[in-house]
Structures are given as C-alpha cells and as structure tokens.
Short mmCIF file of C-alpha atoms and ligand atoms in Angstrom, two decimals:
data_model
loop_
_atom_site.label_atom_id
_atom_site.label_comp_id
_atom_site.label_asym_id
_atom_site.label_seq_id
_atom_site.Cartn_x
_atom_site.Cartn_y
_atom_site.Cartn_z
CA MET V 1 22.96 -41.16 56.31
CA ASN V 2 25.71 -41.25 58.95
CA ASN V 3 27.20 -44.72 58.52
CA LYS V 4 28.95 -44.59 61.86
CA LYS V 5 25.54 -44.82 63.49
CA THR V 6 24.52 -48.07 61.81
CA ILE V 7 25.98 -51.49 62.48
CA SER V 8 25.33 -55.11 61.63
CA GLY V 9 26.13 -57.90 64.07
CA PHE V 10 25.67 -55.62 67.09
CA SER V 11 23.97 -58.37 69.11
CA LYS V 12 27.02 -60.61 68.63
CA LEU V 13 29.40 -58.11 70.28
CA SER V 14 30.37 -58.62 73.92
CA LYS V 15 28.85 -56.24 76.45
CA ARG V 16 32.05 -54.18 76.51
CA GLY V 17 32.14 -54.26 72.69
CA LYS V 18 28.58 -52.96 72.52
CA ILE V 19 29.34 -50.17 74.97
CA LYS V 20 32.54 -49.25 73.16
CA TRP V 21 30.71 -48.92 69.85
CA ILE V 22 27.96 -46.85 71.47
CA VAL V 23 30.15 -44.45 73.40
CA GLU V 24 32.51 -43.91 70.48
CA ASN V 25 29.71 -43.16 68.03
CA PHE V 26 27.10 -41.36 70.10
CA PHE V 27 28.88 -39.55 72.94
CA LYS V 28 31.37 -36.73 73.15
CA ASN V 29 33.02 -38.07 76.31
CA PRO V 30 33.32 -41.83 75.68
CA GLU V 31 35.54 -42.65 78.64
CA SER V 32 33.29 -41.15 81.29
CA VAL V 33 30.09 -42.54 79.71
CA MET V 34 31.69 -45.96 79.61
CA ARG V 35 32.58 -45.67 83.30
CA GLU V 36 29.08 -44.50 84.12
CA LEU V 37 27.36 -47.35 82.26
CA ALA V 38 29.65 -49.86 83.94
CA SER V 39 28.99 -48.29 87.34
CA TYR V 40 25.37 -49.52 87.16
CA TRP V 41 26.33 -53.14 86.54
CA HIS V 42 25.46 -55.44 89.40
CA SER V 43 28.44 -56.11 91.64
CA ASN V 44 27.55 -59.80 91.62
CA GLU V 45 28.17 -61.31 88.16
CA ASP V 46 25.56 -64.05 88.59
CA GLN V 47 22.91 -61.48 89.48
CA GLN V 48 23.89 -59.42 86.45
CA LYS V 49 23.52 -62.50 84.24
CA ILE V 50 19.98 -62.94 85.54
CA LEU V 51 19.12 -59.34 84.69
CA ASP V 52 20.73 -59.60 81.24
CA GLY V 53 18.67 -62.70 80.58
CA PHE V 54 15.43 -60.70 80.73
CA SER V 55 16.17 -58.73 77.58
CA GLU V 56 18.55 -58.33 74.67
CA ASN V 57 21.49 -56.07 73.77
CA THR V 58 21.81 -55.09 77.43
CA ILE V 59 24.65 -52.71 78.22
CA SER V 60 23.78 -51.62 81.75
CA ASN V 61 20.93 -51.45 84.26
CA PHE V 62 18.48 -48.60 84.66
CA PRO V 63 17.89 -47.99 88.38
CA MET V 64 14.47 -46.91 89.59
CA PRO V 65 13.52 -46.02 93.16
CA TYR V 66 12.11 -48.94 95.14
CA GLY V 67 9.89 -47.66 97.96
CA VAL V 68 7.27 -49.05 100.30
CA ALA V 69 3.90 -47.79 101.51
CA PRO V 70 3.17 -49.22 104.97
CA ASN V 71 -0.12 -49.41 106.88
CA PHE V 72 -2.29 -50.83 104.12
CA VAL V 73 -5.16 -52.59 105.88
CA ILE V 74 -6.91 -54.73 103.30
CA ASN V 75 -9.67 -57.11 104.40
CA GLU V 76 -8.35 -56.68 107.95
CA LYS V 77 -4.83 -57.83 107.06
CA THR V 78 -1.99 -55.29 107.17
CA TYR V 79 0.44 -55.00 104.29
CA CYS V 80 3.57 -53.00 103.57
CA VAL V 81 3.25 -52.46 99.83
CA PRO V 82 6.35 -52.35 97.60
CA MET V 83 6.29 -49.67 94.90
CA VAL V 84 8.69 -49.00 92.04
CA ILE V 85 8.11 -45.55 90.60
CA GLU V 86 10.17 -42.62 89.40
CA GLU V 87 7.59 -39.92 90.21
CA SER V 88 7.89 -38.05 93.49
CA SER V 89 4.90 -37.81 95.87
CA VAL V 90 3.28 -41.06 94.68
CA VAL V 91 4.57 -43.30 97.49
CA ALA V 92 3.99 -40.54 100.05
CA ALA V 93 0.41 -40.14 98.79
CA ALA V 94 -0.29 -43.88 98.90
CA SER V 95 1.12 -44.10 102.42
CA ALA V 96 -0.93 -41.13 103.61
CA ALA V 97 -4.15 -42.57 102.14
CA ALA V 98 -3.39 -46.01 103.62
CA LYS V 99 -2.93 -44.44 107.05
CA PHE V 100 -6.08 -42.34 106.66
CA TRP V 101 -8.20 -45.42 105.88
CA MET V 102 -6.41 -47.62 108.43
CA SER V 103 -8.35 -45.88 111.21
CA ARG V 104 -11.61 -46.00 109.22
CA GLY V 105 -11.92 -49.74 108.58
CA GLY V 106 -9.26 -50.07 105.89
CA PHE V 107 -9.85 -51.29 102.34
CA THR V 108 -12.30 -54.02 101.44
CA THR V 109 -11.67 -55.96 98.27
CA GLU V 110 -13.38 -58.71 96.32
CA ILE V 111 -12.45 -60.82 93.30
CA LEU V 112 -15.22 -60.55 90.70
CA GLY V 113 -13.68 -63.00 88.23
CA MET V 114 -10.44 -64.70 87.19
CA THR V 115 -11.11 -65.60 83.55
CA LYS V 116 -8.42 -64.93 80.93
CA LEU V 117 -9.05 -64.95 77.20
CA GLY V 118 -7.28 -65.82 73.98
CA HIS V 119 -8.16 -66.32 70.33
CA VAL V 120 -7.21 -68.06 67.12
CA HIS V 121 -8.11 -65.68 64.33
CA PHE V 122 -8.81 -67.28 60.98
CA VAL V 123 -10.29 -66.47 57.62
CA TRP V 124 -12.62 -68.98 55.97
CA GLN V 125 -15.04 -68.42 53.11
CA GLY V 126 -17.22 -71.54 53.60
CA ASP V 127 -20.74 -71.83 54.99
CA ILE V 128 -20.49 -70.95 58.70
CA GLU V 129 -23.51 -73.13 59.51
CA ILE V 130 -21.46 -76.20 58.60
CA LEU V 131 -18.74 -75.17 61.04
CA GLN V 132 -21.32 -74.43 63.72
CA SER V 133 -22.89 -77.86 63.27
CA ARG V 134 -19.45 -79.51 63.63
CA PHE V 135 -18.27 -77.31 66.48
CA ASP V 136 -18.87 -79.80 69.31
CA ASP V 137 -16.49 -82.21 67.61
CA ILE V 138 -14.01 -79.48 66.78
CA LYS V 139 -13.99 -78.49 70.45
CA LYS V 140 -13.52 -82.09 71.59
CA LYS V 141 -10.49 -82.41 69.32
CA LEU V 142 -8.99 -79.11 70.50
CA LEU V 143 -9.37 -80.15 74.13
CA ALA V 144 -7.99 -83.64 73.52
CA ASP V 145 -5.00 -82.36 71.54
CA THR V 146 -4.03 -79.90 74.30
CA GLU V 147 -4.19 -82.44 77.13
CA ASP V 148 -0.40 -82.59 77.43
CA ILE V 149 -0.21 -78.81 77.80
CA THR V 150 -3.11 -78.52 80.23
CA LYS V 151 -2.53 -81.42 82.62
CA ASN V 152 -0.27 -79.51 85.05
CA MET V 153 -2.55 -76.50 85.06
CA GLN V 154 -5.55 -78.76 85.61
CA ALA V 155 -3.80 -80.35 88.58
CA ARG V 156 -3.49 -76.83 90.05
CA GLY V 157 -7.23 -76.25 89.53
CA GLY V 158 -7.06 -74.36 86.23
CA GLY V 159 -7.16 -75.08 82.53
CA ILE V 160 -9.31 -74.33 79.52
CA GLN V 161 -12.80 -73.22 80.53
CA ASP V 162 -14.52 -72.99 77.16
CA ILE V 163 -13.99 -72.47 73.45
CA ILE V 164 -16.56 -70.78 71.24
CA LEU V 165 -16.75 -69.92 67.56
CA LYS V 166 -17.25 -66.23 66.94
CA LYS V 167 -17.49 -63.93 63.93
CA THR V 168 -14.77 -61.34 64.32
CA SER V 169 -16.01 -58.48 62.17
CA ASP V 170 -18.52 -57.82 59.42
CA GLU V 171 -15.92 -55.49 57.94
CA ILE V 172 -13.54 -58.39 57.18
CA PRO V 173 -15.21 -61.01 54.93
CA GLY V 174 -14.87 -64.53 56.34
CA SER V 175 -13.16 -63.43 59.56
CA TYR V 176 -13.82 -65.69 62.55
CA GLN V 177 -12.14 -66.66 65.76
CA LEU V 178 -11.94 -69.53 68.17
CA LEU V 179 -12.40 -67.58 71.38
CA ALA V 180 -11.12 -69.51 74.38
CA SER V 181 -11.38 -68.77 78.09
CA PHE V 182 -8.87 -69.96 80.66
CA GLU V 183 -8.25 -70.18 84.40
CA THR V 184 -4.53 -69.86 85.03
CA CYS V 185 -4.49 -69.94 88.88
CA ASP V 186 -1.51 -68.06 90.31
CA SER V 187 0.26 -67.48 86.99
CA MET V 188 -0.50 -64.66 84.59
CA GLY V 189 -0.64 -67.56 82.12
CA ALA V 190 0.71 -66.01 78.92
CA ASN V 191 2.85 -69.01 77.94
CA PHE V 192 0.18 -71.49 78.89
CA ILE V 193 -2.54 -69.68 76.95
CA ASN V 194 -0.40 -69.06 73.86
CA SER V 195 0.74 -72.70 73.77
CA CYS V 196 -2.87 -73.89 73.95
CA LEU V 197 -3.91 -71.47 71.21
CA GLU V 198 -1.11 -72.48 68.85
CA GLN V 199 -2.10 -76.12 69.32
CA PHE V 200 -5.77 -75.21 68.70
CA ALA V 201 -4.75 -73.64 65.39
CA LYS V 202 -2.90 -76.79 64.26
CA SER V 203 -5.67 -79.12 65.40
CA PHE V 204 -8.35 -76.98 63.82
CA LYS V 205 -6.56 -76.98 60.47
CA GLN V 206 -6.18 -80.76 60.69
CA PHE V 207 -9.87 -81.18 61.50
CA MET V 208 -10.84 -79.12 58.49
CA LEU V 209 -8.61 -81.19 56.18
CA THR V 210 -10.06 -84.51 57.29
CA ASP V 211 -13.66 -84.06 58.45
CA SER V 212 -16.21 -85.53 56.04
CA ALA V 213 -18.77 -82.76 56.60
CA ILE V 214 -16.45 -80.09 55.22
CA PRO V 215 -16.83 -79.62 51.43
CA ASP V 216 -13.52 -80.22 49.61
CA LYS V 217 -13.52 -76.70 48.21
CA ASP V 218 -13.63 -75.28 51.79
CA ARG V 219 -10.95 -77.39 53.46
CA ASP V 220 -8.38 -74.63 53.44
CA VAL V 221 -8.54 -72.46 56.58
CA GLU V 222 -6.18 -69.51 56.73
CA ILE V 223 -4.94 -69.08 60.30
CA ILE V 224 -4.08 -65.42 60.78
CA MET V 225 -2.76 -65.56 64.36
CA SER V 226 -3.09 -67.26 67.71
CA ILE V 227 -2.58 -65.05 70.75
CA LEU V 228 -3.96 -64.30 74.19
CA SER V 229 -6.02 -61.17 74.65
CA ASN V 230 -4.67 -58.65 77.11
CA TYR V 231 -8.23 -57.42 77.44
CA THR V 232 -9.52 -59.45 80.39
CA PRO V 233 -12.73 -57.73 81.55
CA GLU V 234 -13.66 -60.90 83.43
CA CYS V 235 -10.43 -61.00 85.42
CA LEU V 236 -11.78 -58.32 87.65
CA VAL V 237 -11.29 -56.98 91.16
CA LYS V 238 -13.17 -54.46 93.27
CA ALA V 239 -11.69 -52.39 96.09
CA PHE V 240 -13.64 -49.94 98.21
CA VAL V 241 -13.45 -47.76 101.29
CA SER V 242 -16.39 -46.47 103.24
CA CYS V 243 -17.16 -44.59 106.45
CA PRO V 244 -19.75 -42.20 107.86
CA VAL V 245 -19.24 -38.76 106.31
CA ASP V 246 -18.89 -37.31 109.83
CA GLU V 247 -15.85 -39.52 110.41
CA LEU V 248 -13.93 -38.22 107.41
CA GLY V 249 -12.40 -35.60 109.70
CA ASN V 250 -11.47 -32.01 108.96
CA PHE V 251 -9.60 -30.80 105.92
CA PRO V 252 -7.28 -27.89 105.08
CA ASN V 253 -8.67 -24.37 104.73
CA GLY V 254 -11.48 -25.12 107.18
CA MET V 255 -13.27 -27.54 104.86
CA SER V 256 -15.81 -29.65 106.77
CA ALA V 257 -16.26 -33.40 106.33
CA GLN V 258 -19.60 -32.77 104.58
CA GLY V 259 -18.04 -30.17 102.27
CA PHE V 260 -15.19 -32.54 101.50
CA ALA V 261 -17.47 -35.51 100.73
CA LYS V 262 -19.65 -33.44 98.41
CA ARG V 263 -16.68 -31.93 96.55
CA PHE V 264 -14.95 -35.32 96.35
CA LYS V 265 -18.02 -36.90 94.75
CA ASP V 266 -18.28 -33.98 92.32
CA ALA V 267 -14.64 -34.51 91.33
CA ILE V 268 -15.22 -38.23 90.68
CA ASP V 269 -18.40 -37.51 88.73
CA ILE V 270 -16.49 -35.06 86.55
CA ALA V 271 -14.01 -37.85 85.74
CA ILE V 272 -16.92 -40.17 84.94
CA HIS V 273 -18.39 -37.74 82.42
CA ASP V 274 -15.39 -35.86 80.98
CA PRO V 275 -12.84 -38.03 79.13
CA TYR V 276 -10.18 -35.30 79.37
CA ARG V 277 -10.38 -35.40 83.15
CA ALA V 278 -10.87 -39.19 83.17
CA VAL V 279 -7.48 -39.77 81.52
CA THR V 280 -5.65 -37.76 84.18
CA HIS V 281 -7.78 -39.25 86.94
CA ASN V 282 -7.05 -42.82 85.78
CA LYS V 283 -3.39 -41.93 85.33
CA GLY V 284 -3.37 -41.17 89.05
CA ILE V 285 -4.88 -44.62 89.73
CA PHE V 286 -2.20 -46.22 87.54
CA ASN V 287 0.51 -44.34 89.47
CA GLY V 288 -0.30 -46.76 92.29
CA ILE V 289 -1.20 -49.79 90.18
CA ASP V 290 1.88 -49.72 87.92
CA ALA V 291 4.22 -49.18 90.86
CA VAL V 292 3.11 -52.42 92.54
CA VAL V 293 2.83 -54.27 89.24
CA LEU V 294 6.45 -53.32 88.47
CA ALA V 295 7.69 -54.12 91.96
CA THR V 296 6.20 -57.61 91.71
CA GLY V 297 7.63 -58.33 88.25
CA ASN V 298 4.30 -58.21 86.44
CA ASP V 299 3.54 -56.82 82.97
CA PHE V 300 2.54 -53.19 83.39
CA ARG V 301 1.93 -52.68 79.65
CA ALA V 302 -0.69 -55.42 79.67
CA ILE V 303 -2.29 -54.02 82.82
CA GLU V 304 -2.38 -50.50 81.37
CA SER V 305 -3.82 -51.38 77.95
CA CYS V 306 -6.44 -53.59 79.57
CA GLY V 307 -7.38 -50.96 82.16
CA HIS V 308 -7.80 -48.24 79.55
CA ALA V 309 -9.89 -50.51 77.30
CA TYR V 310 -12.07 -51.31 80.32
CA ALA V 311 -12.40 -47.60 81.09
CA SER V 312 -13.80 -47.19 77.54
CA ARG V 313 -16.25 -50.08 77.66
CA SER V 314 -19.30 -47.78 77.55
CA GLY V 315 -18.02 -46.30 74.26
CA SER V 316 -16.60 -43.24 75.99
CA TYR V 317 -13.44 -43.13 78.12
CA SER V 318 -14.46 -42.77 81.75
CA SER V 319 -13.28 -42.95 85.36
CA LEU V 320 -12.36 -46.35 86.75
CA SER V 321 -13.48 -45.26 90.22
CA ALA V 322 -16.87 -44.14 91.49
CA CYS V 323 -18.12 -42.38 94.61
CA SER V 324 -21.48 -42.22 96.32
CA ILE V 325 -22.89 -40.64 99.46
CA LYS V 326 -26.01 -42.29 100.84
CA ASP V 327 -27.64 -41.96 104.25
CA GLY V 328 -24.62 -40.11 105.60
CA GLN V 329 -22.19 -42.81 104.42
CA PHE V 330 -19.22 -42.01 102.14
CA TYR V 331 -18.39 -44.82 99.68
CA PHE V 332 -15.54 -44.85 97.17
CA GLU V 333 -14.72 -47.80 94.91
CA LEU V 334 -12.46 -48.93 92.11
CA ILE V 335 -13.33 -51.80 89.78
CA ILE V 336 -10.49 -52.80 87.49
CA PRO V 337 -9.36 -55.81 85.45
CA LEU V 338 -5.93 -56.97 86.65
CA SER V 339 -4.33 -60.01 85.12
CA VAL V 340 -1.27 -60.64 87.29
CA GLY V 341 0.69 -63.62 88.50
CA THR V 342 2.68 -64.58 91.56
CA VAL V 343 4.39 -67.55 89.93
CA GLY V 344 6.04 -67.75 86.53
CA GLY V 345 7.36 -64.96 84.34
CA LEU V 346 9.64 -62.51 86.10
CA THR V 347 7.86 -62.81 89.44
CA ARG V 348 10.33 -65.32 90.89
CA LEU V 349 13.26 -64.66 88.57
CA HIS V 350 13.80 -60.99 89.25
CA PRO V 351 15.54 -60.87 92.63
CA MET V 352 13.67 -57.74 93.72
CA ALA V 353 10.30 -58.97 92.46
CA LYS V 354 10.84 -62.07 94.57
CA ARG V 355 11.59 -59.87 97.60
CA SER V 356 8.45 -57.81 96.92
CA LEU V 357 6.35 -60.95 96.99
CA GLU V 358 8.05 -62.02 100.20
CA LEU V 359 7.30 -58.59 101.69
CA LEU V 360 3.65 -59.20 100.80
CA GLU V 361 3.92 -62.63 102.47
CA ASN V 362 3.81 -64.54 99.17
CA PRO V 363 0.25 -63.76 98.08
CA SER V 364 -1.79 -65.77 95.61
CA ALA V 365 -2.62 -64.04 92.31
CA GLU V 366 -6.07 -63.23 93.71
CA GLU V 367 -4.57 -61.66 96.83
CA LEU V 368 -2.09 -59.67 94.75
CA MET V 369 -4.92 -58.37 92.54
CA GLN V 370 -6.64 -57.11 95.70
CA ILE V 371 -3.48 -55.44 97.05
CA ILE V 372 -2.88 -53.73 93.70
CA ALA V 373 -6.49 -52.54 93.44
CA ALA V 374 -6.39 -51.14 96.99
CA THR V 375 -3.16 -49.28 96.15
CA GLY V 376 -4.77 -47.82 93.01
CA LEU V 377 -7.78 -46.69 95.03
CA ALA V 378 -5.54 -45.19 97.76
CA GLN V 379 -3.59 -43.30 95.12
CA ASN V 380 -6.77 -41.97 93.56
CA PHE V 381 -8.15 -40.93 96.95
CA ALA V 382 -4.93 -39.09 97.83
CA ALA V 383 -4.71 -37.29 94.48
CA VAL V 384 -8.33 -36.16 94.47
CA ARG V 385 -8.12 -35.15 98.16
CA SER V 386 -5.18 -32.88 97.31
CA LEU V 387 -6.81 -31.52 94.19
CA ILE V 388 -10.01 -30.46 95.95
CA THR V 389 -8.35 -29.07 99.08
CA THR V 390 -4.84 -27.62 98.88
CA GLY V 391 -4.21 -28.23 95.17
CA ILE V 392 -1.64 -30.68 93.90
CA GLN V 393 1.30 -28.33 93.68
CA GLN V 394 1.86 -27.88 97.41
CA GLY V 395 2.97 -31.48 97.91
CA HIS V 396 4.67 -31.72 94.52
CA MET V 397 6.66 -28.57 95.11
CA LYS V 398 7.98 -29.86 98.44
CA MET V 399 9.38 -32.90 96.65
CA HIS V 400 10.52 -30.77 93.71
CA LEU V 401 12.42 -28.56 96.14
CA GLN V 402 14.14 -31.63 97.62
CA ASN V 403 15.21 -32.71 94.13
CA ILE V 404 16.54 -29.24 93.30
CA LEU V 405 18.50 -29.18 96.55
CA ILE V 406 20.05 -32.55 95.70
CA GLN V 407 20.93 -31.34 92.20
CA LEU V 408 22.53 -28.17 93.59
CA LYS V 409 24.41 -30.23 96.19
CA ALA V 410 23.02 -28.21 99.10
CA THR V 411 24.35 -29.13 102.55
CA GLU V 412 21.95 -30.06 105.35
CA GLU V 413 22.26 -26.59 106.85
CA GLU V 414 21.70 -24.87 103.47
CA SER V 415 18.70 -27.14 102.76
CA LYS V 416 17.07 -26.17 106.08
CA ARG V 417 17.45 -22.46 105.27
CA VAL V 418 16.13 -22.89 101.70
CA ILE V 419 13.13 -24.96 102.83
CA SER V 420 12.21 -22.40 105.44
CA HIS V 421 12.70 -19.52 102.96
CA PHE V 422 10.43 -21.18 100.34
CA ASP V 423 7.74 -22.16 102.84
CA ASP V 424 5.43 -19.40 101.55
CA LYS V 425 6.97 -18.87 98.10
CA VAL V 426 6.67 -20.47 94.67
CA VAL V 427 9.49 -22.96 94.11
CA SER V 428 11.49 -22.74 90.89
CA TYR V 429 14.93 -24.03 89.97
CA SER V 430 16.25 -20.53 89.24
CA GLY V 431 14.73 -19.14 92.47
CA VAL V 432 16.36 -21.84 94.59
CA ASN V 433 19.64 -21.50 92.71
CA GLN V 434 19.58 -17.73 93.29
CA TYR V 435 18.78 -18.04 96.99
CA LEU V 436 21.41 -20.74 97.53
CA ALA V 437 23.95 -18.51 95.81
CA GLU V 438 23.01 -15.68 98.18
CA ILE V 439 23.52 -17.94 101.17
CA ARG V 440 26.83 -19.06 99.73
CA GLY V 441 27.83 -15.46 99.02
CA LEU V 442 28.03 -16.04 95.25
CA THR V 443 26.55 -14.24 92.23
CA VAL V 444 24.28 -16.07 89.82
CA ASN V 445 23.50 -14.83 86.31
CA SER V 446 20.25 -16.68 85.72
C1 MEV E 1 -0.06 -37.01 88.80
O1 MEV E 1 0.90 -37.97 88.50
C2 MEV E 1 -1.41 -37.65 89.00
C3 MEV E 1 -2.57 -36.69 89.18
O2 MEV E 1 -2.64 -35.78 88.09
C4 MEV E 1 -3.84 -37.52 89.24
C5 MEV E 1 -5.10 -36.71 89.26
O3 MEV E 1 -5.14 -35.61 88.70
O4 MEV E 1 -6.09 -37.26 89.77
C6 MEV E 1 -2.41 -35.87 90.43
#
C-alpha cells in the first residue's frame, strides 16, 4: 500500500491544507493544480461558505453549465425553464420542442397525487393478530406523540395521512413495517417524514413494553430502521401534448405528418415493449427532468431511482411515455412520480437554485412537478423526433464540432471555415485537427 495516499484527520485540515495534501500526493504539477482548484472558488467568501456548507471535505467547486429553455407553454402559462446539464444538445432540444408545441396548444399537465411514503421496519416474532387488534390504539399513540413535529406542517395543510401495519416479506420471518403516508405541501419533506418515523419507532417500542394485551414474552420489538421511501408512485404528475396529425407539419427528408406520427408511435411502442430501448428512451426523458431538478436544488438521485422503479412497476422495465393516434389526433404523454420541493432543503439555500425558482416565478411544489414533467416530455419528443427523421448524430455532431473548435482554440474565422467544410462530412477530432492545421499551414501527425 502507498502510505502517502492515506491520511487520518483529513477533515480537520483547513481547505488549503486539504488541497496541499492532495496536490502533493496525487498530482505531478502541484502548483498549477492548486491554482486551478483555487480559481473555481467563489469570489465572495460568504457565498463560498454557503456552498461549502452543503457537503464535506470541500476543496473547490465543480462548475456545470446553467442554461435556459424558453417558450414553454404549460397550461397556458409561459415559462423559461432553467436547466443544469453537462450534455450538449439537451437544452437546444428542449427549447426546440417547447417552441414546436407552443404553436400547437402547448403542454397540458395534471397532478395525479401528492402522497409521500415512509416506513418503520421491525422484526417481531409474536402473534400478528394481537398487534392487528391493538393497531387502532398504536396508531393513536403514534399520532399523539408526533403532534409537536406535525403541527407546523398541519397548519400548512399537510401532515400524516395514515399509518398501516404491513408484512414486509415472507422471506424474512417476523418482518413487518409501519407504513405511513404523508402530505408535505411545498417541501420535499425528507426531514419531516424521517423525524415522524423515528418518533413512531420510539413510541411503538414504548407501547409494546407497556400495553396489557401484549404477552410478556413478546414485548421486545426489534426496530431495524425508520426511513422515508424514495419510491412515491402516488406523488404523480401527467404531462401531455396533442394536436391533429395534419398539424404536425412536415419533417426532414420529405416525411409527411402522417408518416411522422405513425413512425413516432412505433418508436414509443418499441420503448414500451423492449427494456433495452426503454432504458435509453427514459434516459432521454431524464436528460430534461434531471436538468430542472438540479437547477432548482432538488434531489436528482431520489427522482431517478423513483422514476426507474415506476418504469418497472409491471415487472418489466418499460417506457415512461406513451403515444396514441386516434381519429386523426396525435397524443403523447408522460406519467412520472416526482417528489420535489420549492421550500426547504437546498431550494432556497443554493443561490442559483433560488434564482431558478424566481425565474419560474416561485412555483408551488405541484407547479414545479408540472414544469419538470413537461420538460421531460419535451426532451423525449425532441429525441425521438431526431431519431426517426435525421438520426441523432446530425445535431450532436454540430455541438461536438463546436466543442472541438473550442478545444483547438480556433478563431472565429477558422471556425466558420471548418463548419462550412464539415457541413457534409463526418466530424471527428482528428479530422478537424487535420483541417485546422491545413488552414493554419501546419503539419499534423495524427
Ligand atoms: C442522449 O442523451 C439521449 C437519447 O439517447 C435519448 C433517446 O435515445 O431517446 C437521444
């Protein structure tokens, strides 16, 4: 083992101390790496402190592009949607789809549910019928003991909706859970739910120790864990677009509106039935979803794991979107669980997340769910439209070419010549490098 690469007490070092240790032990050019890491610090110390407070062992910031997709008409209101994403073409695709649907009625969205879930998992070997017969009283105690935690949420119109007793798995002897449902209003609600659940666990244990109906030999309940579930299939939103097939317009390579609609539906049906395609298809949806979730300071890991679980709810991984054509009408929808907040967590702490919410005119959690779903649907529409018409590479390669030109430090004049040269050619780094060298009168050996 290389001892220079291990350390104890790293977290106690100052930021400069941490960087010094890292650059000296992991980099060949410590001075320049140190300068580079420091160059990404926020120029305002207070702002940097806020960012550092979000995580641990921070040594710098990791910049990501912050873009916007304008012209999103959702339920007749127009939004300019903030998107944080490192992949080229995504924001352009969302913007193009938003504009396309803007003149065809825009996106329509609907909240199908707002329920969040959490559980206290426990193991108990007693007679479950006894617990079931005492459950009304158990529930009363759990609700009473969490009153202090729930009163603010209740004042905002939320709180604990229900608590049920459920067997967790026949595979684990004696495994049960207190499954609770919550309404958390405009917050994602993680702290609220977890606090309630931890109190449930304590109160439940107490109940079992003191209730006269519980046999003495069964008083001991083993609490395994108390935690919210990121699977929230009842915190659900639907977004759809629809227009007469004839109004879809004309598409590249002479494709008619009818031809487009039919091929589009085929592409969606393939994603419904083939999990290999469904994963890529849904990834395209999450290109849009994650970008807005990130820009608004929400938890994209939770959104992703929940969305993929939902996509598997039939037992086979499938498309999150669906398309139909009926009586000459094209209809394309996305139904997706999205547990997000517009208060609490990072949403108001991260300076850019706060700006994103301002840009969206400070939406409620329900409104944000609808904006995110519409962006996911737009992204999916744009990706599938490209795939079934020109192919995805045309757009990607344009962006790729831009990135290569930046990397090769091409001037504006050189860029114009390269772009025109590659208009009908396959773009590759070596090809562009070679052509640039020709323009510059140099020789390249690659
Ligand atoms: C690329 O990031 C996303 C796509 O692959 C999505 C799709 O295939 O539908 C273009």
